[in-house]
C-alpha cells in the first residue's frame, strides 16, 4: 500500500461528509486493510462525538438494577416456600414454649419429638408440590428441574428446620439422635414416595401415617412410642438409606409433572 | 457461530399416544413441524394441552416416538425450549424483572440481565419491569408469561392459549410478535380462536378427540369449507366442515 488517504479526506470521511463515490470506495477499501490509517481515523474527537450523542440516550433508557442479594437465595429456597419456612419456625417455637410451661403429653413425652419428623415434610411439599407452588409446571419444564434442584430445595428447608429443632432440643433436653434421624428419614421418604404419587400426596400420606401410628397412640397410652426410643435408630437409618436409593433410581420423575402432583 | 442443524424437523412425532389420567387424550398422532408458526386448533378436550405438555417434555407419551431437535439429551434440549403453560402460575411478590430472571436462571442461561431486558421489551412491558406482578392486569401477566418463554431465544416455542385475556390491540401486537418469532424458531400456539390462526400462522394442525384431523396451510383449511357449513369466515367454515359441526343455530 503506497497511497494513504490525506488528513483532510480522512477527516471528511469520519465526519460523514459528502465524498465522491469513487473516493469513498477507495478510502473504505483502504481502511479495511490498513491498520495504521484506521488508527488515524479514530482519534479522541470521534469517540467523544459518539459519546456525546449516546449519553443523553442512555439517561432515558431504563437501566437494569442490580439483583437484590436476598433474591439470589431463590437458587436454593423455592420462592413458594418462604411463608411455610416461617411457619415451621413458629411451630418449633410453640412446641418449645408448651414443653417449657409443662404441657406434657403422657409421662413427659416431648412435643419437639412428636413434631420433628413432620416439620421438614411441610417445607418440602411447599418447595415441590403442585398444591403450594403455583409455578410448578413452568419449573418442571426447565433444564434445572430434577434431582439436583430438589436436593437444593430440600437442603434449604433442612437448613431452617434442623437448627430450629437443635435449639429446641437443647432447650428441652431431648437427645439429638432421637429426632434427627426420624426427621431426615421422613424428608427423604416424602421425596422417594413422591416419585410415584407426587410430593404433595406423599407429604399428606406420611403426615397422616405419623399422626395415626405414632402421635395418637402416644397420647392414648401416655408414653413415648417405641419408634421414638433410642432402640429405633437403626430402623430410621435403614429407612433413610432405602429412601436415598429409591430417589437415585427414580430421579427422572422430578423432570416430569408426575413428581409434583 | 452456531453449528448448522442436523435435523430436518424441529418436532417429529410418530404414532404418539398420551394419557391424561385414565383417559387417552392424544391417540396416534403423527406430525412433523419445522420453523414457522403452527396453530394448534381444536375444540375443548381435543388433547391440545396434553400434546403441548408432551412437546414441553413434562409428560411422557405412553407409546410412539417423539424426536425434538433431532433427539437431544433432555437437559440440553430444554435449554432451547420456551414454554407457556395454560395455567401460568407466577409469584405475586416478584417484580416482572425478577420473575423473568428467575425463569432464565432455571433455564441455565448466561448473561441473564441483558436477555431479561430484551424479553421484557419485546412484550412491551419495559415501563412496568420493576413493578410487582400482583399490580399487573390479566393481559400484562399473560405478556410476562410470553416474556419468560422467549427469554432464552428458544428453537421450539410452545404457547398454550397465549391470547386468553389479551385485548384486541394487544392481540394484534401479539400476532406481529408471533410472525417475528416464527422466522427463526418452531412456534406452536394452541388456541381455539380461528381468527388468530388466520392472521399469524403459517400452518394449521387440527385435533379432534385426540386424533389429527388436518395439517396444512390456513388457505387449505379454508378450502375445505363450503357455504353450507357453519361459521362466519371461510376458515371457520373449513373448521366446521372438518369437525363435522352441524349448521344448526342454537346447538352446541
Tab-separated table of C-alpha atoms in Angstrom:
chain	number	residue	atom	x	y	z
A	1	UNK	CA	0.000	0.000	0.000
A	2	UNK	CA	1.691	3.157	-1.139
A	3	UNK	CA	-1.166	5.663	-1.260
A	4	UNK	CA	-2.607	6.542	2.093
A	5	UNK	CA	-5.511	8.974	2.123
A	6	UNK	CA	-4.668	12.516	3.179
A	7	UNK	CA	-5.686	14.015	6.515
A	8	UNK	CA	-8.416	16.236	5.126
A	9	UNK	CA	-10.028	13.403	3.181
A	10	UNK	CA	-9.906	11.143	6.217
A	11	UNK	CA	-11.459	13.827	8.439
A	12	UNK	CA	-14.260	14.414	5.950
A	13	UNK	CA	-14.814	10.645	5.826
A	14	UNK	CA	-15.005	10.334	9.593
A	15	UNK	CA	-17.432	13.253	9.834
A	16	UNK	CA	-19.655	11.583	7.268
A	17	UNK	CA	-19.317	14.488	4.787
A	18	UNK	CA	-20.288	14.032	1.151
A	19	UNK	CA	-17.345	12.491	-0.723
A	20	UNK	CA	-17.425	11.440	-4.403
A	21	UNK	CA	-18.402	7.797	-4.624
A	22	UNK	CA	-15.136	6.575	-6.146
A	23	UNK	CA	-13.066	8.292	-3.444
A	24	UNK	CA	-15.347	6.993	-0.717
A	25	UNK	CA	-14.965	3.479	-2.063
A	26	UNK	CA	-11.181	3.838	-2.244
A	27	UNK	CA	-10.950	5.163	1.323
A	28	UNK	CA	-13.144	2.410	2.705
A	29	UNK	CA	-11.373	-0.438	0.960
A	30	UNK	CA	-8.040	1.026	2.028
A	31	UNK	CA	-9.161	1.296	5.656
A	32	UNK	CA	-10.170	-2.335	5.659
A	33	UNK	CA	-6.617	-3.441	5.037
A	34	UNK	CA	-4.520	-0.637	6.599
A	35	UNK	CA	-4.399	-0.668	10.392
A	36	UNK	CA	-2.286	2.477	10.514
A	37	UNK	CA	-4.934	4.533	8.713
A	38	UNK	CA	-7.688	3.071	10.908
A	39	UNK	CA	-5.714	4.316	13.862
A	40	UNK	CA	-5.521	7.798	12.281
A	41	UNK	CA	-9.261	7.626	11.781
A	42	UNK	CA	-10.084	7.099	15.430
A	43	UNK	CA	-8.513	9.892	17.448
A	44	UNK	CA	-10.309	11.075	20.555
A	45	UNK	CA	-12.660	13.622	18.949
A	46	UNK	CA	-14.535	10.827	17.183
A	47	UNK	CA	-15.026	8.827	20.360
A	48	UNK	CA	-16.132	11.952	22.167
A	49	UNK	CA	-18.569	12.844	19.427
A	50	UNK	CA	-20.094	9.371	19.619
A	51	UNK	CA	-20.302	9.536	23.392
A	52	UNK	CA	-21.897	12.985	23.287
A	53	UNK	CA	-24.622	11.569	21.068
A	54	UNK	CA	-25.055	8.443	23.160
A	55	UNK	CA	-25.074	9.628	26.762
A	56	UNK	CA	-28.400	11.514	26.683
A	57	UNK	CA	-29.983	8.370	25.220
A	58	UNK	CA	-28.549	6.258	28.000
A	59	UNK	CA	-30.096	8.573	30.565
A	60	UNK	CA	-33.521	7.854	29.087
A	61	UNK	CA	-33.134	4.096	28.734
A	62	UNK	CA	-34.147	2.284	31.920
A	63	UNK	CA	-31.041	0.716	33.390
A	64	UNK	CA	-31.042	-2.759	34.824
A	65	UNK	CA	-30.984	-2.554	38.601
A	66	UNK	CA	-28.671	-4.902	40.418
A	67	UNK	CA	-30.275	-8.020	41.804
A	68	UNK	CA	-31.090	-7.683	45.474
A	69	UNK	CA	-28.941	-10.175	47.378
A	70	UNK	CA	-31.874	-11.881	49.079
A	71	UNK	CA	-33.406	-12.578	45.670
A	72	UNK	CA	-30.353	-14.695	44.832
A	73	UNK	CA	-31.398	-17.087	47.582
A	74	UNK	CA	-34.026	-18.428	45.180
A	75	UNK	CA	-31.313	-20.647	43.762
A	76	UNK	CA	-31.822	-22.608	46.965
A	77	UNK	CA	-35.127	-21.691	48.584
A	78	UNK	CA	-38.211	-22.181	46.430
A	79	UNK	CA	-39.987	-18.828	46.003
A	80	UNK	CA	-43.180	-20.513	47.167
A	81	UNK	CA	-41.658	-21.867	50.380
A	82	UNK	CA	-40.837	-18.629	52.234
A	83	UNK	CA	-44.038	-18.277	54.300
A	84	UNK	CA	-44.014	-22.002	55.091
A	85	UNK	CA	-40.474	-21.852	56.431
A	86	UNK	CA	-41.520	-19.026	58.709
A	87	UNK	CA	-44.456	-21.122	59.874
A	88	UNK	CA	-42.172	-24.089	60.598
A	89	UNK	CA	-40.033	-21.921	62.870
A	90	UNK	CA	-43.153	-20.664	64.627
A	91	UNK	CA	-44.386	-24.216	65.233
A	92	UNK	CA	-40.992	-25.198	66.638
A	93	UNK	CA	-41.042	-22.210	68.971
A	94	UNK	CA	-44.583	-23.040	70.049
A	95	UNK	CA	-43.604	-26.658	70.823
A	96	UNK	CA	-40.683	-25.465	72.951
A	97	UNK	CA	-42.895	-22.995	74.762
A	98	UNK	CA	-45.502	-25.664	75.511
A	99	UNK	CA	-42.805	-28.060	76.726
A	100	UNK	CA	-41.390	-25.374	78.960
A	101	UNK	CA	-44.642	-24.477	80.646
A	102	UNK	CA	-45.032	-28.137	81.451
A	103	UNK	CA	-47.647	-29.111	78.938
A	104	UNK	CA	-46.712	-32.770	78.726
A	105	UNK	CA	-48.191	-35.485	76.616
A	106	UNK	CA	-48.271	-38.574	78.823
A	107	UNK	CA	-45.229	-39.152	81.005
A	108	UNK	CA	-43.188	-36.276	79.699
A	109	UNK	CA	-43.148	-37.081	76.014
A	110	UNK	CA	-41.557	-34.079	74.409
A	111	UNK	CA	-43.683	-32.238	71.847
A	112	UNK	CA	-40.478	-31.432	69.996
A	113	UNK	CA	-40.002	-35.153	69.401
A	114	UNK	CA	-43.520	-35.533	68.105
A	115	UNK	CA	-43.332	-32.710	65.574
A	116	UNK	CA	-39.712	-33.148	64.452
A	117	UNK	CA	-40.339	-35.638	61.605
A	118	UNK	CA	-43.291	-33.841	60.042
A	119	UNK	CA	-41.895	-30.301	60.033
A	120	UNK	CA	-39.497	-30.647	57.067
A	121	UNK	CA	-42.149	-32.571	55.147
A	122	UNK	CA	-44.255	-29.404	55.077
A	123	UNK	CA	-41.357	-27.386	53.735
A	124	UNK	CA	-40.562	-29.974	51.060
A	125	UNK	CA	-44.190	-30.099	49.944
A	126	UNK	CA	-44.178	-26.314	49.657
A	127	UNK	CA	-41.000	-26.415	47.557
A	128	UNK	CA	-42.048	-29.035	45.045
A	129	UNK	CA	-45.767	-29.685	45.398
A	130	UNK	CA	-48.359	-28.570	42.918
A	131	UNK	CA	-50.738	-27.512	45.658
A	132	UNK	CA	-48.426	-24.898	47.168
A	133	UNK	CA	-46.134	-23.846	44.302
A	134	UNK	CA	-48.164	-22.104	41.607
A	135	UNK	CA	-45.349	-22.139	39.039
A	136	UNK	CA	-44.812	-25.896	39.268
A	137	UNK	CA	-45.452	-26.593	35.603
A	138	UNK	CA	-43.083	-23.868	34.473
A	139	UNK	CA	-40.360	-25.133	36.797
A	140	UNK	CA	-40.808	-28.763	35.768
A	141	UNK	CA	-40.178	-27.904	32.104
A	142	UNK	CA	-36.821	-26.172	32.660
A	143	UNK	CA	-33.393	-27.790	32.374
A	144	UNK	CA	-32.714	-27.237	36.064
A	145	UNK	CA	-35.692	-29.347	37.131
A	146	UNK	CA	-34.602	-32.687	38.510
A	147	UNK	CA	-32.907	-34.231	41.477
A	148	UNK	CA	-30.152	-31.588	41.920
A	149	UNK	CA	-32.759	-28.824	42.230
A	150	UNK	CA	-34.907	-30.976	44.524
A	151	UNK	CA	-31.878	-31.529	46.750
A	152	UNK	CA	-31.112	-27.809	46.812
A	153	UNK	CA	-34.685	-27.004	47.825
A	154	UNK	CA	-34.621	-29.739	50.469
A	155	UNK	CA	-31.276	-28.571	51.821
A	156	UNK	CA	-32.723	-25.070	52.193
A	157	UNK	CA	-35.675	-26.459	54.151
A	158	UNK	CA	-33.410	-28.534	56.376
A	159	UNK	CA	-31.138	-25.527	56.899
A	160	UNK	CA	-34.112	-23.839	58.543
A	161	UNK	CA	-35.695	-26.831	60.268
A	162	UNK	CA	-32.613	-28.545	61.734
A	163	UNK	CA	-31.087	-25.528	63.547
A	164	UNK	CA	-34.553	-24.685	64.848
A	165	UNK	CA	-35.051	-28.193	66.189
A	166	UNK	CA	-31.466	-28.302	67.514
A	167	UNK	CA	-32.120	-25.199	69.548
A	168	UNK	CA	-35.418	-26.684	70.671
A	169	UNK	CA	-33.799	-29.963	71.724
A	170	UNK	CA	-31.138	-28.117	73.725
A	171	UNK	CA	-33.830	-26.158	75.497
A	172	UNK	CA	-35.894	-29.246	76.264
A	173	UNK	CA	-33.127	-31.810	76.858
A	174	UNK	CA	-34.061	-34.194	74.053
A	175	UNK	CA	-31.130	-36.081	72.554
A	176	UNK	CA	-30.083	-35.113	69.020
A	177	UNK	CA	-30.100	-38.642	67.638
A	178	UNK	CA	-33.688	-39.216	68.715
A	179	UNK	CA	-35.176	-36.564	66.454
A	180	UNK	CA	-32.558	-36.039	63.743
A	181	UNK	CA	-32.826	-39.485	62.150
A	182	UNK	CA	-36.647	-39.593	62.003
A	183	UNK	CA	-36.583	-36.033	60.657
A	184	UNK	CA	-34.185	-36.910	57.816
A	185	UNK	CA	-35.887	-40.234	57.108
A	186	UNK	CA	-39.263	-38.527	56.738
A	187	UNK	CA	-37.824	-35.856	54.458
A	188	UNK	CA	-36.181	-38.348	52.110
A	189	UNK	CA	-39.203	-40.660	52.409
A	190	UNK	CA	-41.519	-37.897	51.192
A	191	UNK	CA	-39.382	-37.329	48.117
A	192	UNK	CA	-38.972	-41.048	47.427
A	193	UNK	CA	-42.686	-41.743	47.721
A	194	UNK	CA	-43.243	-38.565	45.708
A	195	UNK	CA	-41.586	-40.112	42.668
A	196	UNK	CA	-44.619	-42.403	42.408
A	197	UNK	CA	-47.562	-40.404	43.683
A	198	UNK	CA	-46.270	-36.805	43.645
A	199	UNK	CA	-44.704	-34.881	46.505
A	200	UNK	CA	-47.924	-33.277	47.751
A	201	UNK	CA	-49.734	-36.599	48.085
A	202	UNK	CA	-46.668	-38.236	49.617
A	203	UNK	CA	-46.467	-35.475	52.219
A	204	UNK	CA	-50.147	-35.786	53.117
A	205	UNK	CA	-49.844	-39.588	53.312
A	206	UNK	CA	-46.761	-39.647	55.509
A	207	UNK	CA	-48.040	-36.977	57.879
A	208	UNK	CA	-51.311	-38.914	58.283
A	209	UNK	CA	-49.468	-42.159	58.935
A	210	UNK	CA	-47.331	-40.400	61.524
A	211	UNK	CA	-50.357	-38.916	63.237
A	212	UNK	CA	-52.270	-42.203	63.328
A	213	UNK	CA	-49.429	-44.617	64.092
A	214	UNK	CA	-47.252	-42.591	66.448
A	215	UNK	CA	-48.887	-39.419	67.749
A	216	UNK	CA	-52.326	-40.900	68.526
A	217	UNK	CA	-51.018	-43.964	70.485
A	218	UNK	CA	-48.555	-41.743	72.340
A	219	UNK	CA	-51.393	-39.552	73.538
A	220	UNK	CA	-53.733	-42.503	74.147
A	221	UNK	CA	-51.284	-44.605	76.204
A	222	UNK	CA	-49.337	-41.655	77.614
A	223	UNK	CA	-45.881	-42.989	76.923
A	224	UNK	CA	-43.181	-42.491	74.364
A	225	UNK	CA	-43.685	-44.729	71.368
A	226	UNK	CA	-41.057	-47.320	70.631
A	227	UNK	CA	-40.341	-45.616	67.323
A	228	UNK	CA	-39.060	-42.562	69.198
A	229	UNK	CA	-36.829	-44.501	71.551
A	230	UNK	CA	-33.073	-44.884	71.088
A	231	UNK	CA	-33.536	-48.550	70.033
A	232	UNK	CA	-35.319	-47.455	66.857
A	233	UNK	CA	-32.316	-45.551	65.490
A	234	UNK	CA	-31.047	-48.362	63.190
A	235	UNK	CA	-34.527	-48.694	61.697
A	236	UNK	CA	-34.669	-44.978	60.925
A	237	UNK	CA	-31.183	-45.138	59.430
A	238	UNK	CA	-32.206	-48.069	57.242
A	239	UNK	CA	-35.331	-46.214	56.088
A	240	UNK	CA	-33.216	-43.170	55.272
A	241	UNK	CA	-30.835	-45.308	53.227
A	242	UNK	CA	-33.652	-47.032	51.384
A	243	UNK	CA	-35.224	-43.675	50.586
A	244	UNK	CA	-31.979	-42.373	49.116
A	245	UNK	CA	-31.610	-45.469	46.933
A	246	UNK	CA	-35.167	-45.083	45.630
A	247	UNK	CA	-34.527	-41.404	44.896
A	248	UNK	CA	-31.387	-42.242	42.991
A	249	UNK	CA	-33.036	-44.839	40.790
A	250	UNK	CA	-36.228	-42.870	40.149
A	251	UNK	CA	-34.680	-39.417	39.813
A	252	UNK	CA	-36.157	-38.743	36.357
A	253	UNK	CA	-39.608	-38.429	37.925
A	254	UNK	CA	-38.672	-34.926	39.057
A	255	UNK	CA	-38.209	-33.770	35.481
A	256	UNK	CA	-41.869	-34.528	34.730
A	257	UNK	CA	-45.206	-33.359	36.028
A	258	UNK	CA	-45.723	-36.660	37.839
A	259	UNK	CA	-43.238	-35.534	40.517
A	260	UNK	CA	-45.359	-32.709	41.848
A	261	UNK	CA	-48.892	-33.953	41.945
B	1	UNK	CA	-21.483	-19.014	15.183
B	2	UNK	CA	-23.985	-21.716	15.833
B	3	UNK	CA	-23.447	-25.117	14.343
B	4	UNK	CA	-25.673	-25.939	11.360
B	5	UNK	CA	-28.703	-28.011	12.238
B	6	UNK	CA	-28.506	-31.704	11.525
B	7	UNK	CA	-32.217	-32.472	11.642
B	8	UNK	CA	-34.951	-31.997	9.091
B	9	UNK	CA	-37.740	-31.062	11.501
B	10	UNK	CA	-37.713	-29.375	14.879
B	11	UNK	CA	-40.561	-31.610	16.023
B	12	UNK	CA	-41.171	-35.122	14.743
B	13	UNK	CA	-43.885	-37.254	16.297
B	14	UNK	CA	-44.878	-40.743	15.195
B	15	UNK	CA	-47.960	-42.542	16.440
B	16	UNK	CA	-47.981	-40.587	19.698
B	17	UNK	CA	-50.369	-41.929	22.309
B	18	UNK	CA	-50.589	-39.936	25.535
B	19	UNK	CA	-52.710	-40.496	28.598
B	20	UNK	CA	-54.116	-37.723	30.755
B	21	UNK	CA	-55.178	-39.520	33.902
B	22	UNK	CA	-57.031	-42.621	32.734
B	23	UNK	CA	-58.233	-41.092	29.500
B	24	UNK	CA	-56.237	-41.370	26.292
B	25	UNK	CA	-56.045	-37.681	25.430
B	26	UNK	CA	-53.871	-37.966	22.337
B	27	UNK	CA	-54.420	-41.055	20.240
B	28	UNK	CA	-51.985	-41.944	17.492
B	29	UNK	CA	-50.866	-38.514	16.302
B	30	UNK	CA	-48.185	-38.383	13.612
B	31	UNK	CA	-46.881	-34.988	12.598
B	32	UNK	CA	-43.758	-33.066	11.658
B	33	UNK	CA	-43.284	-29.399	12.409
B	34	UNK	CA	-40.480	-27.161	11.175
B	35	UNK	CA	-39.777	-23.471	11.525
B	36	UNK	CA	-42.752	-21.175	11.354
B	37	UNK	CA	-45.886	-20.567	13.384
B	38	UNK	CA	-48.092	-23.597	13.787
B	39	UNK	CA	-51.609	-23.071	15.071
B	40	UNK	CA	-52.888	-25.990	17.116
B	41	UNK	CA	-56.655	-25.828	16.761
B	42	UNK	CA	-59.417	-27.945	18.149
B	43	UNK	CA	-62.453	-27.929	20.411
B	44	UNK	CA	-62.049	-28.110	24.195
B	45	UNK	CA	-60.891	-31.533	25.276
B	46	UNK	CA	-59.341	-32.362	21.911
B	47	UNK	CA	-55.951	-33.019	23.518
B	48	UNK	CA	-54.202	-29.728	22.690
B	49	UNK	CA	-52.852	-29.113	26.193
B	50	UNK	CA	-51.786	-32.738	26.622
B	51	UNK	CA	-49.933	-32.625	23.309
B	52	UNK	CA	-48.202	-29.337	24.183
B	53	UNK	CA	-47.212	-30.680	27.600
B	54	UNK	CA	-45.660	-33.681	25.899
B	55	UNK	CA	-43.787	-31.435	23.469
B	56	UNK	CA	-42.563	-29.496	26.519
B	57	UNK	CA	-41.246	-32.861	27.815
B	58	UNK	CA	-43.145	-32.689	31.106
B	59	UNK	CA	-45.435	-35.576	30.128
B	60	UNK	CA	-44.172	-38.857	28.774
B	61	UNK	CA	-46.010	-40.428	25.845
B	62	UNK	CA	-47.493	-43.844	26.580
B	63	UNK	CA	-46.321	-45.115	23.218
B	64	UNK	CA	-44.980	-43.762	19.948
B	65	UNK	CA	-41.911	-41.766	19.124
B	66	UNK	CA	-41.167	-38.103	19.714
B	67	UNK	CA	-37.972	-36.554	18.417
B	68	UNK	CA	-37.270	-32.937	19.289
B	69	UNK	CA	-34.394	-31.028	17.646
B	70	UNK	CA	-33.021	-34.242	16.236
B	71	UNK	CA	-33.118	-36.151	19.508
B	72	UNK	CA	-31.035	-34.263	22.037
B	73	UNK	CA	-30.338	-35.196	25.604
B	74	UNK	CA	-33.185	-33.864	27.788
B	75	UNK	CA	-31.359	-31.175	29.721
B	76	UNK	CA	-29.634	-29.803	26.648
B	77	UNK	CA	-32.912	-29.838	24.754
B	78	UNK	CA	-34.781	-27.962	27.459
B	79	UNK	CA	-32.356	-25.038	27.235
B	80	UNK	CA	-33.709	-24.483	23.723
B	81	UNK	CA	-37.386	-24.733	24.556
B	82	UNK	CA	-39.706	-21.962	25.699
B	83	UNK	CA	-42.996	-22.943	27.294
B	84	UNK	CA	-46.044	-21.004	28.432
B	85	UNK	CA	-48.423	-23.376	30.254
B	86	UNK	CA	-52.157	-22.863	30.017
B	87	UNK	CA	-52.315	-22.016	33.707
B	88	UNK	CA	-49.435	-19.622	34.006
B	89	UNK	CA	-48.507	-19.833	37.676
B	90	UNK	CA	-46.394	-16.944	38.918
B	91	UNK	CA	-45.161	-15.459	42.173
B	92	UNK	CA	-47.178	-12.382	43.062
B	93	UNK	CA	-44.486	-10.811	45.186
B	94	UNK	CA	-41.915	-10.881	42.375
B	95	UNK	CA	-41.383	-7.945	40.050
B	96	UNK	CA	-41.637	-8.659	36.333
B	97	UNK	CA	-37.866	-8.465	36.010
B	98	UNK	CA	-37.246	-10.738	38.982
B	99	UNK	CA	-39.660	-13.334	37.693
B	100	UNK	CA	-38.249	-13.445	34.169
B	101	UNK	CA	-34.726	-13.528	35.624
B	102	UNK	CA	-35.711	-16.415	37.877
B	103	UNK	CA	-37.000	-18.408	34.897
B	104	UNK	CA	-33.825	-17.518	32.986
B	105	UNK	CA	-31.837	-18.940	35.892
B	106	UNK	CA	-33.950	-22.107	35.786
B	107	UNK	CA	-33.094	-22.315	32.083
B	108	UNK	CA	-29.384	-22.222	32.968
B	109	UNK	CA	-28.734	-19.110	30.916
B	110	UNK	CA	-25.673	-16.894	30.903
B	111	UNK	CA	-25.820	-13.100	30.771
B	112	UNK	CA	-29.259	-13.085	32.329
B	113	UNK	CA	-29.877	-9.335	32.904
B	114	UNK	CA	-29.474	-8.376	29.233
B	115	UNK	CA	-31.643	-11.257	27.993
B	116	UNK	CA	-34.316	-10.376	30.557
B	117	UNK	CA	-34.355	-6.745	29.483
B	118	UNK	CA	-34.686	-7.780	25.836
B	119	UNK	CA	-37.539	-10.200	26.526
B	120	UNK	CA	-39.429	-7.630	28.598
B	121	UNK	CA	-39.010	-5.014	25.872
B	122	UNK	CA	-40.257	-7.414	23.219
B	123	UNK	CA	-43.566	-7.865	25.026
B	124	UNK	CA	-43.820	-4.121	25.674
B	125	UNK	CA	-43.546	-4.190	29.451
B	126	UNK	CA	-40.329	-2.162	29.826
B	127	UNK	CA	-42.140	0.584	31.736
B	128	UNK	CA	-43.585	-1.916	34.221
B	129	UNK	CA	-40.447	-4.050	34.570
B	130	UNK	CA	-39.882	-3.166	38.204
B	131	UNK	CA	-43.495	-3.406	39.349
B	132	UNK	CA	-44.663	-6.367	41.362
B	133	UNK	CA	-46.732	-8.885	39.459
B	134	UNK	CA	-49.708	-8.505	41.784
B	135	UNK	CA	-50.160	-4.940	40.464
B	136	UNK	CA	-50.455	-6.059	36.821
B	137	UNK	CA	-53.614	-6.670	34.814
B	138	UNK	CA	-54.514	-10.081	33.404
B	139	UNK	CA	-53.280	-9.175	29.934
B	140	UNK	CA	-49.968	-7.957	31.311
B	141	UNK	CA	-49.493	-11.169	33.303
B	142	UNK	CA	-50.035	-13.056	30.049
B	143	UNK	CA	-47.313	-10.941	28.434
B	144	UNK	CA	-44.936	-11.737	31.304
B	145	UNK	CA	-45.722	-15.365	30.503
B	146	UNK	CA	-44.683	-14.809	26.899
B	147	UNK	CA	-41.547	-12.938	28.036
B	148	UNK	CA	-40.408	-15.807	30.250
B	149	UNK	CA	-40.987	-18.225	27.363
B	150	UNK	CA	-38.872	-16.270	24.858
B	151	UNK	CA	-36.129	-15.166	27.258
B	152	UNK	CA	-33.760	-17.920	26.088
B	153	UNK	CA	-34.403	-17.337	22.342
B	154	UNK	CA	-35.822	-20.851	22.051
B	155	UNK	CA	-35.655	-23.086	18.987
B	156	UNK	CA	-39.003	-24.546	19.985
B	157	UNK	CA	-41.572	-22.195	21.491
B	158	UNK	CA	-44.746	-23.711	22.931
B	159	UNK	CA	-47.572	-21.359	23.855
B	160	UNK	CA	-50.737	-22.798	25.338
B	161	UNK	CA	-53.578	-20.317	24.769
B	162	UNK	CA	-51.385	-17.227	24.895
B	163	UNK	CA	-54.090	-14.843	23.686
B	164	UNK	CA	-56.530	-15.541	26.527
B	165	UNK	CA	-57.026	-12.270	28.395
B	166	UNK	CA	-55.408	-10.013	25.787
B	167	UNK	CA	-57.463	-7.106	24.470
B	168	UNK	CA	-57.882	-6.689	20.670
B	169	UNK	CA	-54.985	-4.238	20.312
B	170	UNK	CA	-52.683	-6.482	22.320
B	171	UNK	CA	-53.763	-9.474	20.246
B	172	UNK	CA	-52.752	-7.624	17.078
B	173	UNK	CA	-49.364	-6.801	18.555
B	174	UNK	CA	-49.000	-10.390	19.740
B	175	UNK	CA	-49.645	-11.704	16.226
B	176	UNK	CA	-46.865	-9.456	14.920
B	177	UNK	CA	-44.550	-10.843	17.593
B	178	UNK	CA	-45.538	-14.384	16.615
B	179	UNK	CA	-44.727	-13.796	12.953
B	180	UNK	CA	-41.381	-12.334	14.024
B	181	UNK	CA	-40.602	-15.309	16.275
B	182	UNK	CA	-41.661	-17.800	13.631
B	183	UNK	CA	-38.919	-16.734	11.232
B	184	UNK	CA	-36.206	-18.458	13.232
B	185	UNK	CA	-37.975	-20.833	15.583
B	186	UNK	CA	-40.608	-23.512	15.549
B	187	UNK	CA	-43.583	-21.909	17.307
B	188	UNK	CA	-46.583	-23.995	18.341
B	189	UNK	CA	-49.587	-21.961	19.503
B	190	UNK	CA	-52.646	-23.676	20.836
B	191	UNK	CA	-55.816	-21.672	20.559
B	192	UNK	CA	-59.473	-22.020	19.855
B	193	UNK	CA	-59.704	-18.660	18.216
B	194	UNK	CA	-59.774	-19.333	14.495
B	195	UNK	CA	-59.008	-15.710	13.610
B	196	UNK	CA	-55.675	-15.860	15.469
B	197	UNK	CA	-54.681	-18.708	13.206
B	198	UNK	CA	-55.734	-16.886	10.064
B	199	UNK	CA	-53.685	-13.841	10.942
B	200	UNK	CA	-50.435	-15.249	12.257
B	201	UNK	CA	-49.981	-18.914	11.445
B	202	UNK	CA	-48.149	-20.426	8.509
B	203	UNK	CA	-49.564	-23.838	9.241
B	204	UNK	CA	-52.620	-25.291	10.985
B	205	UNK	CA	-52.841	-28.530	12.945
B	206	UNK	CA	-56.381	-29.544	13.769
B	207	UNK	CA	-57.046	-32.004	16.576
B	208	UNK	CA	-60.352	-33.610	17.427
B	209	UNK	CA	-60.845	-36.156	20.212
B	210	UNK	CA	-57.142	-36.866	20.366
B	211	UNK	CA	-56.745	-37.518	16.655
B	212	UNK	CA	-55.075	-35.439	13.984
B	213	UNK	CA	-57.810	-34.339	11.601
B	214	UNK	CA	-55.911	-31.938	9.385
B	215	UNK	CA	-52.498	-30.418	8.835
B	216	UNK	CA	-51.931	-27.781	6.177
B	217	UNK	CA	-51.919	-24.068	5.455
B	218	UNK	CA	-54.777	-21.801	6.555
B	219	UNK	CA	-55.807	-21.492	2.891
B	220	UNK	CA	-56.092	-25.245	2.540
B	221	UNK	CA	-58.232	-25.318	5.687
B	222	UNK	CA	-60.490	-22.599	4.301
B	223	UNK	CA	-60.850	-24.550	1.039
B	224	UNK	CA	-62.440	-27.449	2.904
B	225	UNK	CA	-65.487	-25.439	3.894
B	226	UNK	CA	-68.496	-24.621	1.743
B	227	UNK	CA	-71.362	-22.178	2.198
B	228	UNK	CA	-73.385	-24.980	3.786
B	229	UNK	CA	-71.046	-25.235	6.781
B	230	UNK	CA	-71.382	-23.256	9.982
B	231	UNK	CA	-69.151	-20.235	10.504
B	232	UNK	CA	-68.732	-16.566	9.694
B	233	UNK	CA	-65.423	-16.757	7.790
B	234	UNK	CA	-64.014	-19.234	5.226
B	235	UNK	CA	-61.608	-20.530	7.862
B	236	UNK	CA	-64.406	-21.127	10.370
B	237	UNK	CA	-66.402	-22.950	7.710
B	238	UNK	CA	-63.397	-25.140	6.941
B	239	UNK	CA	-63.036	-25.831	10.653
B	240	UNK	CA	-66.722	-26.808	10.950
B	241	UNK	CA	-66.503	-28.992	7.848
B	242	UNK	CA	-63.556	-30.971	9.199
B	243	UNK	CA	-65.048	-31.392	12.666
B	244	UNK	CA	-68.490	-32.194	11.251
B	245	UNK	CA	-70.217	-29.438	13.178
B	246	UNK	CA	-73.840	-29.254	12.021
B	247	UNK	CA	-75.041	-25.951	10.651
B	248	UNK	CA	-77.944	-25.626	13.063
B	249	UNK	CA	-78.306	-22.427	15.036
B	250	UNK	CA	-78.508	-22.950	18.766
B	251	UNK	CA	-76.854	-26.355	19.013
B	252	UNK	CA	-73.606	-26.843	20.990
